[in-house]
Amino acid sequence: EDQVTQSPEALRLQEGESSSLNCSYTVSGLRGLFWYRQDPGKGPEFLFTLYSAGEEKEKERLKATLTKKESFLHITAPKPEDSATYLCAVQGGGSNYKLTFGKGTLLTVNP
Amino acid sequence: DTAVSQTPKYLVTQMGNDKSIKCEQNLGHDTMYWYKQDSKKFLKIMFSYNNKELIINETVPNRFSPKSPDKAHLNLHINSLELGDSAVYFCASSPIPVPPLRGGARTPYEQYFGPGTRLTVT
C-alpha cells in the first residue's frame, strides 16, 4: 500500500527565514508526486507535479525537488502570506490513478 | 467561473437524517472524486468516477452513495447520518483520459479540488 509521511507536522518561521519541508514516500511504481497548498476553510490548491528523480520545479518562493525516496519543498525568504498547510501526495502506477496524501505540514510565517 | 464547485458550503443536520452534497466541474475533465478530511486534517479518498463509471471505492460504508448524472457532476448522498460522519468533504476532478490508460506511458495526472462542504452531525 502506498504511504506518505510528511515532516515536520508544524513549522514556525520568521519572515525571511528559509527552510524545507520533507515528504517521504513508498509507492508501487511512482507515476507522480504532487504538492498542494491548503488555506484554512478552503480546498487544496495544486502547486507542483514531479515524476522523475532529480527533477525540480519552482514557483515564486517555492522550489520542489524529488529523489527516489523523498521530496522536499524549499521555501526561500518566506512571507506571512505563505502561511498554510502544505500537502504531499503520490500517485502510483496502477490504472485507477489514485492519490495518497500525507497529513501535511502546517507552516506559520511570522512578520 | 469557479472550476470545481460544491453545494452547500456548510451542512448541519441530526443523526439519522439523509443528506446530499452536489459537485460540478467546468474543466471538461472525465474523472471526479470525493474525499473526506477528518478533524486531524487527513485527506482520504472515498470514491472516483471516470466518465460516469466507478473506478475507486475505498471501503466506505454503503450509507454513502455517489451518483454521477453526467461527467461534469458527481453528487454524494449519505443515508442515516452518524456522528462520525462529521468532517469536511471535498470534490475533485482530474484530466485522466477515458478509458484510463493501462500500461504504456506513466503520465501523472493532478487533481483540482472544490472548496469543501463542512458536514456537522448532531
Coordinates of N, CA and C in Angstrom, one line a residue:
Chain A
E1 N 0.8 -1.2 0.0 CA 0.0 0.0 0.0 C 0.9 1.3 0.0
D2 N 0.5 2.2 -0.8 CA 1.3 3.5 -0.9 C 1.2 4.2 0.5
Q3 N 2.3 4.8 0.8 CA 2.4 5.6 2.1 C 3.2 6.9 1.9
V4 N 2.7 7.9 2.6 CA 3.3 9.2 2.5 C 3.5 9.8 4.0
T5 N 4.7 10.2 4.3 CA 4.9 10.7 5.6 C 5.6 12.1 5.5
Q6 N 4.9 13.1 6.1 CA 5.4 14.5 6.0 C 6.0 14.9 7.3
S7 N 7.1 15.7 7.3 CA 7.7 16.2 8.5 C 8.3 17.6 8.2
P8 N 8.3 18.5 9.2 CA 7.6 18.3 10.5 C 6.1 18.5 10.4
E9 N 5.4 18.2 11.4 CA 3.9 18.4 11.4 C 3.6 19.8 11.4
A10 N 4.4 20.6 12.1 CA 4.2 22.1 12.1 C 5.6 22.8 12.1
L11 N 5.6 23.9 11.5 CA 6.9 24.7 11.4 C 6.5 26.2 11.5
R12 N 7.2 26.8 12.4 CA 7.0 28.2 12.6 C 8.3 29.0 12.2
L13 N 8.2 29.9 11.3 CA 9.4 30.7 10.8 C 9.1 32.2 10.9
Q14 N 10.2 32.9 11.0 CA 10.2 34.3 10.9 C 10.2 34.7 9.4
E15 N 9.6 35.8 9.1 CA 9.6 36.3 7.7 C 11.1 36.4 7.3
G16 N 11.4 35.8 6.1 CA 12.7 35.8 5.5 C 13.6 34.7 5.9
E17 N 13.1 33.8 6.9 CA 13.9 32.7 7.3 C 13.6 31.4 6.5
S18 N 14.5 31.1 5.6 CA 14.3 30.0 4.7 C 14.3 28.6 5.4
S19 N 13.6 27.6 4.8 CA 13.6 26.3 5.4 C 13.0 25.3 4.4
S20 N 12.9 24.0 4.8 CA 12.4 23.0 3.9 C 11.4 22.1 4.6
L21 N 10.5 21.6 3.8 CA 9.5 20.6 4.3 C 9.9 19.3 3.6
N22 N 9.7 18.2 4.4 CA 10.0 16.9 3.9 C 8.8 16.0 3.6
C23 N 8.9 15.2 2.5 CA 7.8 14.3 2.2 C 8.5 13.0 1.8
S24 N 8.4 11.9 2.7 CA 9.0 10.6 2.4 C 7.8 9.7 1.9
Y25 N 8.2 8.9 0.9 CA 7.1 8.1 0.3 C 7.5 6.7 0.0
T26 N 6.6 5.7 0.0 CA 6.7 4.4 -0.6 C 5.5 4.2 -1.5
V27 N 5.8 3.8 -2.7 CA 4.8 3.7 -3.7 C 5.2 2.6 -4.7
S28 N 4.2 1.9 -5.2 CA 4.4 0.9 -6.2 C 4.4 1.5 -7.6
G29 N 5.6 1.8 -8.1 CA 5.7 2.4 -9.4 C 5.2 3.8 -9.5
L30 N 6.1 4.8 -9.0 CA 5.7 6.1 -8.9 C 5.3 6.7 -10.3
R31 N 4.1 7.2 -10.4 CA 3.6 7.9 -11.6 C 3.9 9.4 -11.4
G32 N 3.6 9.9 -10.2 CA 3.9 11.3 -10.0 C 3.8 11.6 -8.5
L33 N 4.5 12.7 -8.1 CA 4.4 13.2 -6.7 C 3.9 14.6 -6.8
F34 N 2.9 15.0 -6.0 CA 2.2 16.3 -6.1 C 2.4 17.1 -4.8
W35 N 2.5 18.4 -4.9 CA 2.5 19.3 -3.7 C 1.2 20.2 -3.9
Y36 N 0.5 20.3 -2.8 CA -0.6 21.2 -2.7 C -0.5 22.1 -1.5
R37 N -1.2 23.2 -1.6 CA -1.3 24.2 -0.5 C -2.7 24.3 -0.1
Q38 N -3.0 24.2 1.2 CA -4.4 24.3 1.7 C -4.4 25.5 2.7
D39 N -5.3 26.4 2.4 CA -5.6 27.5 3.4 C -6.8 27.1 4.2
P40 N -6.9 27.7 5.5 CA -8.0 27.3 6.3 C -9.3 27.5 5.7
G41 N -10.2 26.5 5.7 CA -11.5 26.7 5.2 C -11.6 26.6 3.7
K42 N -10.5 26.2 3.0 CA -10.5 26.1 1.6 C -10.0 24.7 1.1
G43 N -10.2 24.4 -0.2 CA -9.8 23.2 -0.7 C -8.3 23.2 -1.1
P44 N -7.6 22.1 -1.2 CA -6.2 22.1 -1.6 C -6.0 22.7 -3.0
E45 N -5.0 23.5 -3.1 CA -4.6 24.2 -4.3 C -3.4 23.5 -4.9
F46 N -3.5 23.1 -6.1 CA -2.4 22.4 -6.8 C -1.2 23.3 -7.0
L47 N 0.0 22.8 -6.6 CA 1.3 23.6 -6.8 C 2.2 23.0 -7.9
F48 N 2.6 21.7 -7.6 CA 3.6 21.1 -8.5 C 3.3 19.7 -8.7
T49 N 3.8 19.2 -9.9 CA 3.9 17.7 -10.2 C 5.4 17.4 -10.4
L50 N 5.9 16.4 -9.8 CA 7.3 15.9 -10.1 C 7.1 14.4 -10.4
Y51 N 7.9 13.9 -11.4 CA 7.8 12.5 -11.7 C 9.1 11.7 -11.9
S52 N 10.2 12.4 -11.9 CA 11.5 11.7 -12.1 C 12.5 12.2 -11.1
A53 N 13.3 11.3 -10.5 CA 14.3 11.7 -9.6 C 15.3 12.7 -10.2
G54 N 15.6 13.7 -9.4 CA 16.4 14.8 -9.8 C 15.6 16.0 -10.4
E55 N 14.4 15.8 -10.6 CA 13.5 16.9 -11.1 C 13.3 18.0 -10.1
E56 N 13.3 19.2 -10.6 CA 13.0 20.4 -9.7 C 11.9 21.3 -10.4
K57 N 11.0 21.8 -9.6 CA 10.0 22.8 -10.1 C 10.1 24.0 -9.2
E58 N 9.9 25.2 -9.7 CA 9.9 26.4 -8.9 C 8.6 27.2 -9.2
K59 N 8.2 27.9 -8.1 CA 7.1 28.9 -8.3 C 7.2 29.9 -7.2
E60 N 7.6 31.1 -7.6 CA 7.8 32.2 -6.7 C 8.9 31.8 -5.6
R61 N 8.5 31.8 -4.4 CA 9.5 31.5 -3.3 C 9.6 30.0 -3.0
L62 N 8.8 29.1 -3.7 CA 8.8 27.7 -3.5 C 9.6 26.9 -4.6
K63 N 10.3 25.9 -4.1 CA 11.0 25.0 -5.0 C 10.8 23.6 -4.5
A64 N 10.3 22.7 -5.4 CA 10.1 21.3 -5.0 C 11.2 20.5 -5.7
T65 N 11.7 19.5 -5.0 CA 12.7 18.6 -5.6 C 12.3 17.2 -5.3
L66 N 12.8 16.2 -6.0 CA 12.4 14.8 -5.9 C 13.6 13.9 -6.0
T67 N 13.6 12.9 -5.0 CA 14.6 11.8 -5.1 C 13.8 10.5 -5.2
K68 N 14.4 9.4 -5.1 CA 13.7 8.1 -5.3 C 12.9 7.8 -4.0
K69 N 13.2 8.5 -2.9 CA 12.5 8.1 -1.6 C 11.8 9.3 -1.0
E70 N 12.1 10.5 -1.4 CA 11.5 11.7 -0.8 C 11.5 12.9 -1.7
S71 N 10.7 13.9 -1.2 CA 10.6 15.1 -1.9 C 10.8 16.2 -0.9
F72 N 11.4 17.3 -1.3 CA 11.5 18.5 -0.4 C 10.8 19.7 -1.0
L73 N 10.2 20.5 -0.2 CA 9.6 21.7 -0.6 C 10.4 22.8 0.1
H74 N 11.2 23.5 -0.7 CA 12.1 24.5 -0.1 C 11.4 25.9 -0.2
I75 N 11.4 26.6 0.9 CA 10.7 27.9 0.9 C 11.8 29.0 1.2
T76 N 12.0 29.8 0.2 CA 13.1 30.8 0.3 C 12.5 32.2 0.7
A77 N 13.1 32.8 1.8 CA 12.6 34.1 2.2 C 11.1 34.2 2.3
P78 N 10.5 33.3 3.1 CA 9.0 33.3 3.2 C 8.4 34.6 3.7
K79 N 7.2 34.8 3.3 CA 6.4 35.9 3.7 C 5.2 35.4 4.5
P80 N 4.5 36.2 5.3 CA 3.4 35.8 6.1 C 2.3 35.1 5.2
E81 N 2.1 35.6 3.9 CA 1.1 35.0 3.1 C 1.5 33.6 2.6
D82 N 2.6 33.1 2.9 CA 3.0 31.7 2.6 C 2.5 30.8 3.7
S83 N 1.9 31.3 4.8 CA 1.4 30.5 5.8 C 0.2 29.7 5.3
A84 N 0.3 28.4 5.5 CA -0.8 27.5 5.0 C -0.3 26.1 5.4
T85 N -1.2 25.1 5.2 CA -0.8 23.7 5.3 C -0.4 23.2 3.9
Y86 N 0.8 22.6 3.8 CA 1.3 22.1 2.6 C 1.2 20.5 2.6
L87 N 0.5 20.0 1.6 CA 0.2 18.6 1.5 C 1.0 18.0 0.3
C88 N 1.5 16.8 0.6 CA 2.2 16.0 -0.4 C 1.4 14.8 -0.7
A89 N 1.4 14.4 -2.0 CA 0.6 13.2 -2.4 C 1.4 12.4 -3.5
V90 N 1.2 11.1 -3.5 CA 1.8 10.3 -4.5 C 0.7 9.6 -5.3
Q91 N 1.1 9.4 -6.6 CA 0.2 8.6 -7.5 C 1.0 7.4 -8.0
G92 N 0.5 6.2 -7.7 CA 1.2 5.0 -8.1 C 0.9 4.7 -9.6
G93 N 1.5 3.6 -10.0 CA 1.4 3.2 -11.4 C 0.2 2.4 -11.7
G94 N -0.8 2.2 -10.8 CA -2.0 1.5 -11.1 C -2.9 2.2 -12.0
S95 N -3.9 1.5 -12.5 CA -4.8 2.1 -13.5 C -5.9 3.0 -13.0
N96 N -6.0 3.1 -11.6 CA -7.0 3.9 -11.1 C -6.5 5.3 -10.7
Y97 N -5.2 5.6 -10.9 CA -4.6 6.9 -10.7 C -4.9 7.5 -9.4
K98 N -5.0 6.7 -8.4 CA -5.3 7.1 -7.0 C -4.2 8.0 -6.4
L99 N -4.6 9.0 -5.7 CA -3.7 9.9 -4.9 C -3.7 9.5 -3.5
T100 N -2.5 9.3 -2.9 CA -2.4 9.0 -1.4 C -1.7 10.2 -0.8
F101 N -2.4 10.8 0.1 CA -1.9 12.1 0.7 C -1.2 11.8 2.1
G102 N -0.2 12.7 2.4 CA 0.3 12.8 3.7 C -0.6 13.6 4.6
K103 N -0.2 13.7 5.9 CA -1.0 14.5 6.8 C -0.7 16.0 6.8
G104 N 0.3 16.4 6.0 CA 0.5 17.8 5.8 C 1.5 18.4 6.8
T105 N 2.1 19.6 6.5 CA 2.9 20.4 7.4 C 2.2 21.7 7.5
L106 N 1.9 22.1 8.7 CA 1.3 23.5 8.9 C 2.4 24.5 9.1
L107 N 2.5 25.4 8.1 CA 3.6 26.4 8.1 C 3.0 27.7 8.5
T108 N 3.7 28.3 9.5 CA 3.3 29.7 10.0 C 4.5 30.6 9.8
V109 N 4.3 31.7 9.1 CA 5.4 32.6 8.9 C 5.0 33.9 9.7
N110 N 5.8 34.3 10.7 CA 5.5 35.5 11.5 C 6.2 36.7 10.9
P111 N 5.5 37.8 10.9 CA 6.1 39.1 10.3 C 7.2 39.6 11.2
Chain B
D1 N -16.6 31.9 -12.6 CA -16.0 30.8 -13.4 C -15.2 29.8 -12.6
T2 N -15.8 29.5 -11.4 CA -15.2 28.5 -10.5 C -15.0 27.2 -11.2
A3 N -13.8 26.6 -11.1 CA -13.5 25.3 -11.8 C -14.3 24.1 -11.2
V4 N -14.2 24.0 -9.9 CA -14.9 22.9 -9.2 C -15.7 23.5 -8.1
S5 N -17.0 23.4 -8.1 CA -17.9 24.0 -7.1 C -18.6 22.9 -6.4
Q6 N -19.0 23.2 -5.1 CA -19.7 22.3 -4.3 C -20.8 23.1 -3.6
T7 N -21.9 22.4 -3.4 CA -23.0 23.0 -2.6 C -23.6 21.9 -1.7
P8 N -24.0 22.2 -0.4 CA -23.7 23.5 0.2 C -22.3 23.7 0.8
K9 N -22.0 24.8 1.2 CA -20.7 25.0 1.9 C -20.7 24.5 3.3
Y10 N -21.8 24.6 4.0 CA -22.0 24.1 5.3 C -23.3 23.3 5.4
L11 N -23.3 22.2 6.2 CA -24.4 21.4 6.3 C -24.5 20.9 7.7
V12 N -25.5 21.3 8.5 CA -25.7 20.9 9.8 C -27.0 20.1 9.9
T13 N -26.9 18.9 10.4 CA -28.1 18.0 10.4 C -28.0 17.1 11.7
Q14 N -29.2 16.4 11.9 CA -29.2 15.5 13.0 C -28.9 14.0 12.6
M15 N -28.5 13.3 13.6 CA -28.3 11.8 13.4 C -29.5 11.2 12.8
G16 N -29.3 10.3 11.8 CA -30.4 9.5 11.2 C -31.0 10.1 10.0
N17 N -30.6 11.4 9.7 CA -31.2 12.1 8.5 C -30.4 11.6 7.3
D18 N -31.0 11.9 6.1 CA -30.3 11.7 4.8 C -30.0 13.0 4.2
K19 N -28.8 13.1 3.6 CA -28.5 14.4 3.0 C -27.6 14.2 1.8
S20 N -27.6 15.2 0.9 CA -26.8 15.1 -0.3 C -25.9 16.3 -0.5
I21 N -24.8 16.1 -1.1 CA -23.8 17.2 -1.4 C -23.6 17.1 -2.9
K22 N -23.7 18.3 -3.6 CA -23.5 18.4 -5.0 C -22.2 18.9 -5.4
C23 N -21.7 18.4 -6.5 CA -20.4 18.9 -7.1 C -20.5 19.0 -8.6
E24 N -19.9 20.1 -9.1 CA -19.9 20.3 -10.5 C -18.5 20.9 -10.9
Q25 N -18.0 20.4 -12.1 CA -16.8 21.0 -12.6 C -16.9 21.4 -14.0
N26 N -16.3 22.5 -14.3 CA -16.4 23.1 -15.7 C -15.0 23.0 -16.4
L27 N -14.2 22.1 -16.0 CA -12.9 22.0 -16.6 C -12.8 21.0 -17.8
G28 N -14.0 20.4 -18.0 CA -14.0 19.4 -19.1 C -13.3 18.1 -18.8
H29 N -13.1 17.8 -17.5 CA -12.4 16.6 -17.1 C -13.4 15.4 -17.1
D30 N -12.9 14.2 -17.3 CA -13.7 13.0 -17.3 C -13.7 12.2 -16.0
T31 N -12.8 12.6 -15.0 CA -12.7 11.9 -13.8 C -13.0 12.8 -12.6
M32 N -13.8 12.3 -11.7 CA -14.1 13.1 -10.5 C -14.0 12.2 -9.3
Y33 N -13.8 12.9 -8.1 CA -13.5 12.2 -6.8 C -14.3 12.8 -5.7
W34 N -14.5 12.0 -4.6 CA -14.9 12.5 -3.3 C -13.9 12.1 -2.3
Y35 N -13.5 13.1 -1.5 CA -12.5 12.9 -0.4 C -13.2 13.3 0.9
K36 N -12.7 12.7 2.0 CA -13.1 13.1 3.3 C -11.9 13.6 4.1
Q37 N -12.0 14.7 4.7 CA -10.9 15.3 5.6 C -11.4 15.3 7.0
D38 N -10.8 14.6 7.8 CA -11.2 14.5 9.2 C -10.7 15.6 10.1
S39 N -11.0 15.5 11.4 CA -10.6 16.6 12.3 C -9.1 16.8 12.4
K40 N -8.4 15.8 12.0 CA -6.9 15.9 12.1 C -6.3 16.3 10.7
K41 N -7.2 16.8 9.8 CA -6.9 17.3 8.5 C -6.4 16.3 7.5
F42 N -6.5 14.9 7.9 CA -6.1 13.9 7.0 C -7.1 13.7 5.8
L43 N -6.6 13.8 4.6 CA -7.4 13.8 3.4 C -7.4 12.4 2.8
K44 N -8.5 11.7 2.8 CA -8.6 10.3 2.3 C -9.6 10.2 1.2
I45 N -9.2 9.4 0.2 CA -10.2 9.3 -0.9 C -11.3 8.3 -0.6
M46 N -12.5 8.6 -1.1 CA -13.7 7.8 -0.9 C -14.1 7.1 -2.2
F47 N -14.3 7.9 -3.2 CA -14.8 7.4 -4.5 C -14.1 8.1 -5.6
S48 N -14.1 7.4 -6.8 CA -13.6 8.0 -8.0 C -14.5 7.5 -9.2
Y49 N -14.9 8.4 -10.0 CA -15.7 8.1 -11.2 C -14.9 8.6 -12.4
N50 N -14.8 7.7 -13.4 CA -14.2 8.0 -14.7 C -15.3 7.9 -15.8
N51 N -15.7 9.0 -16.3 CA -16.8 9.0 -17.4 C -18.0 8.3 -16.9
K52 N -18.4 8.6 -15.7 CA -19.6 8.1 -15.0 C -19.5 6.6 -14.6
E53 N -18.3 6.0 -14.7 CA -18.1 4.7 -14.2 C -17.2 4.7 -12.9
L54 N -17.7 4.0 -11.9 CA -17.0 3.9 -10.6 C -15.7 3.1 -10.8
I55 N -14.6 3.8 -10.4 CA -13.3 3.1 -10.5 C -12.5 3.0 -9.2
I56 N -12.9 3.8 -8.2 CA -12.4 3.6 -6.9 C -13.5 3.6 -5.9
N57 N -13.5 2.7 -4.9 CA -14.4 2.7 -3.8 C -13.6 2.2 -2.6
E58 N -13.2 3.1 -1.8 CA -12.3 2.8 -0.7 C -13.0 2.5 0.6
T59 N -13.5 1.3 0.7 CA -14.0 0.8 2.0 C -14.9 1.8 2.7
V60 N -15.8 2.4 2.0 CA -16.7 3.3 2.5 C -18.0 2.7 2.9
P61 N -18.6 3.0 4.0 CA -19.9 2.3 4.3 C -20.9 2.5 3.2
N62 N -21.8 1.5 3.0 CA -22.7 1.6 1.9 C -23.9 2.7 2.2
R63 N -23.8 3.4 3.3 CA -24.7 4.5 3.6 C -24.3 5.7 2.6
F64 N -23.0 5.6 2.1 CA -22.6 6.6 1.2 C -22.8 6.1 -0.2
S65 N -23.5 6.9 -1.0 CA -23.7 6.5 -2.4 C -23.4 7.7 -3.3
P66 N -22.4 7.6 -4.2 CA -22.1 8.6 -5.2 C -23.0 8.4 -6.4
K67 N -23.3 9.5 -7.0 CA -24.2 9.4 -8.2 C -23.6 10.4 -9.2
S68 N -23.4 9.9 -10.4 CA -22.8 10.8 -11.5 C -23.8 10.9 -12.7
P69 N -24.6 11.9 -12.7 CA -25.6 12.0 -13.8 C -25.0 12.3 -15.1
D70 N -23.8 13.0 -15.1 CA -23.0 13.2 -16.3 C -21.6 13.4 -15.9
K71 N -20.7 13.5 -16.8 CA -19.3 13.6 -16.4 C -18.9 14.9 -15.7
A72 N -19.7 15.9 -15.8 CA -19.4 17.2 -15.1 C -19.9 17.2 -13.7
H73 N -20.7 16.2 -13.3 CA -21.3 16.3 -12.0 C -21.1 14.9 -11.2
L74 N -20.8 15.1 -9.9 CA -20.7 13.9 -9.1 C -21.2 14.3 -7.7
N75 N -22.4 13.7 -7.4 CA -23.1 14.0 -6.1 C -22.8 12.9 -5.1
L76 N -22.9 13.3 -3.8 CA -22.7 12.3 -2.8 C -23.9 12.3 -1.9
H77 N -24.6 11.2 -1.8 CA -25.8 11.0 -1.0 C -25.4 10.2 0.3
I78 N -25.8 10.6 1.4 CA -25.5 9.9 2.7 C -26.8 9.6 3.4
N79 N -27.0 8.3 3.7 CA -28.2 7.9 4.4 C -27.8 7.7 5.9
S80 N -28.9 7.8 6.7 CA -28.7 7.5 8.1 C -27.5 8.1 8.8
L81 N -27.3 9.4 8.7 CA -26.1 10.1 9.1 C -25.8 9.7 10.6
E82 N -24.5 9.5 10.8 CA -23.9 9.2 12.2 C -23.0 10.4 12.6
L83 N -22.7 10.4 13.9 CA -21.9 11.4 14.5 C -20.5 11.4 13.8
G84 N -20.0 10.2 13.5 CA -18.7 10.0 12.9 C -18.6 10.5 11.5
D85 N -19.7 10.8 10.9 CA -19.7 11.3 9.5 C -19.3 12.8 9.5
S86 N -19.3 13.5 10.6 CA -18.9 14.9 10.7 C -17.5 15.0 10.2
A87 N -17.3 15.9 9.2 CA -16.0 16.1 8.5 C -16.2 17.1 7.4
V88 N -15.1 17.4 6.7 CA -15.2 18.2 5.5 C -15.0 17.3 4.3
Y89 N -15.9 17.4 3.4 CA -16.0 16.6 2.2 C -15.6 17.4 1.0
F90 N -14.6 16.9 0.3 CA -14.1 17.6 -0.9 C -14.3 16.8 -2.2
C91 N -14.8 17.6 -3.2 CA -14.9 17.0 -4.5 C -13.7 17.4 -5.3
A92 N -13.2 16.6 -6.2 CA -12.1 17.0 -7.1 C -12.3 16.4 -8.5
S93 N -11.6 17.0 -9.4 CA -11.6 16.4 -10.8 C -10.2 16.3 -11.4
S94 N -10.0 15.5 -12.4 CA -8.7 15.3 -13.0 C -8.8 15.0 -14.5
P95 N -7.8 15.4 -15.2 CA -7.9 15.2 -16.7 C -7.4 13.8 -17.1
I96 N -7.8 12.8 -16.3 CA -7.4 11.4 -16.7 C -8.2 11.0 -17.9
P97 N -7.5 10.4 -18.9 CA -8.2 10.0 -20.1 C -9.3 8.9 -19.9
V98 N -10.2 8.8 -20.8 CA -11.2 7.8 -20.8 C -11.0 6.9 -22.0
P99 N -10.9 5.5 -21.8 CA -10.7 4.9 -20.5 C -9.3 5.1 -19.9
P100 N -9.1 4.9 -18.6 CA -7.8 5.1 -18.1 C -6.8 4.3 -18.8
L101 N -5.6 4.8 -19.1 CA -4.6 4.1 -19.8 C -4.0 3.0 -19.0
R102 N -3.9 1.8 -19.6 CA -3.3 0.6 -18.9 C -2.0 0.3 -19.6
G103 N -0.9 0.4 -18.8 CA 0.4 0.2 -19.4 C 0.8 1.4 -20.2
G104 N 1.9 1.3 -21.0 CA 2.3 2.4 -21.8 C 2.9 3.6 -20.9
A105 N 2.8 4.8 -21.4 CA 3.4 5.9 -20.7 C 2.8 6.1 -19.3
R106 N 3.7 6.4 -18.3 CA 3.2 6.6 -16.9 C 3.0 8.1 -16.7
T107 N 2.1 8.7 -17.3 CA 1.8 10.1 -17.2 C 1.1 10.4 -15.9
P108 N 1.6 11.3 -15.1 CA 0.9 11.7 -13.9 C -0.2 12.7 -14.2
Y109 N -1.3 12.6 -13.4 CA -2.4 13.5 -13.6 C -2.8 14.1 -12.2
E110 N -2.7 15.5 -12.2 CA -3.0 16.2 -10.9 C -4.6 16.2 -10.8
Q111 N -5.0 16.6 -9.6 CA -6.4 16.7 -9.3 C -6.7 18.2 -8.8
Y112 N -7.8 18.6 -9.1 CA -8.2 20.0 -8.8 C -9.4 19.9 -7.8
F113 N -9.3 20.6 -6.7 CA -10.3 20.4 -5.6 C -11.3 21.6 -5.6
G114 N -12.5 21.2 -5.1 CA -13.5 22.2 -4.8 C -13.2 22.8 -3.4
P115 N -14.1 23.7 -3.0 CA -13.9 24.5 -1.7 C -14.3 23.7 -0.5
G116 N -14.9 22.6 -0.6 CA -15.3 21.7 0.5 C -16.7 22.0 1.1
T117 N -17.2 21.0 1.7 CA -18.5 21.1 2.4 C -18.3 20.6 3.8
R118 N -18.5 21.5 4.8 CA -18.3 21.1 6.2 C -19.6 20.5 6.7
L119 N -19.6 19.2 7.0 CA -20.8 18.5 7.5 C -20.7 18.3 9.0
T120 N -21.7 18.7 9.7 CA -21.8 18.6 11.1 C -23.0 17.8 11.5
V121 N -22.8 16.6 12.1 CA -24.0 15.8 12.5 C -24.1 15.9 14.0
T122 N -25.3 16.3 14.5 CA -25.5 16.5 15.9 C -26.5 15.4 16.5

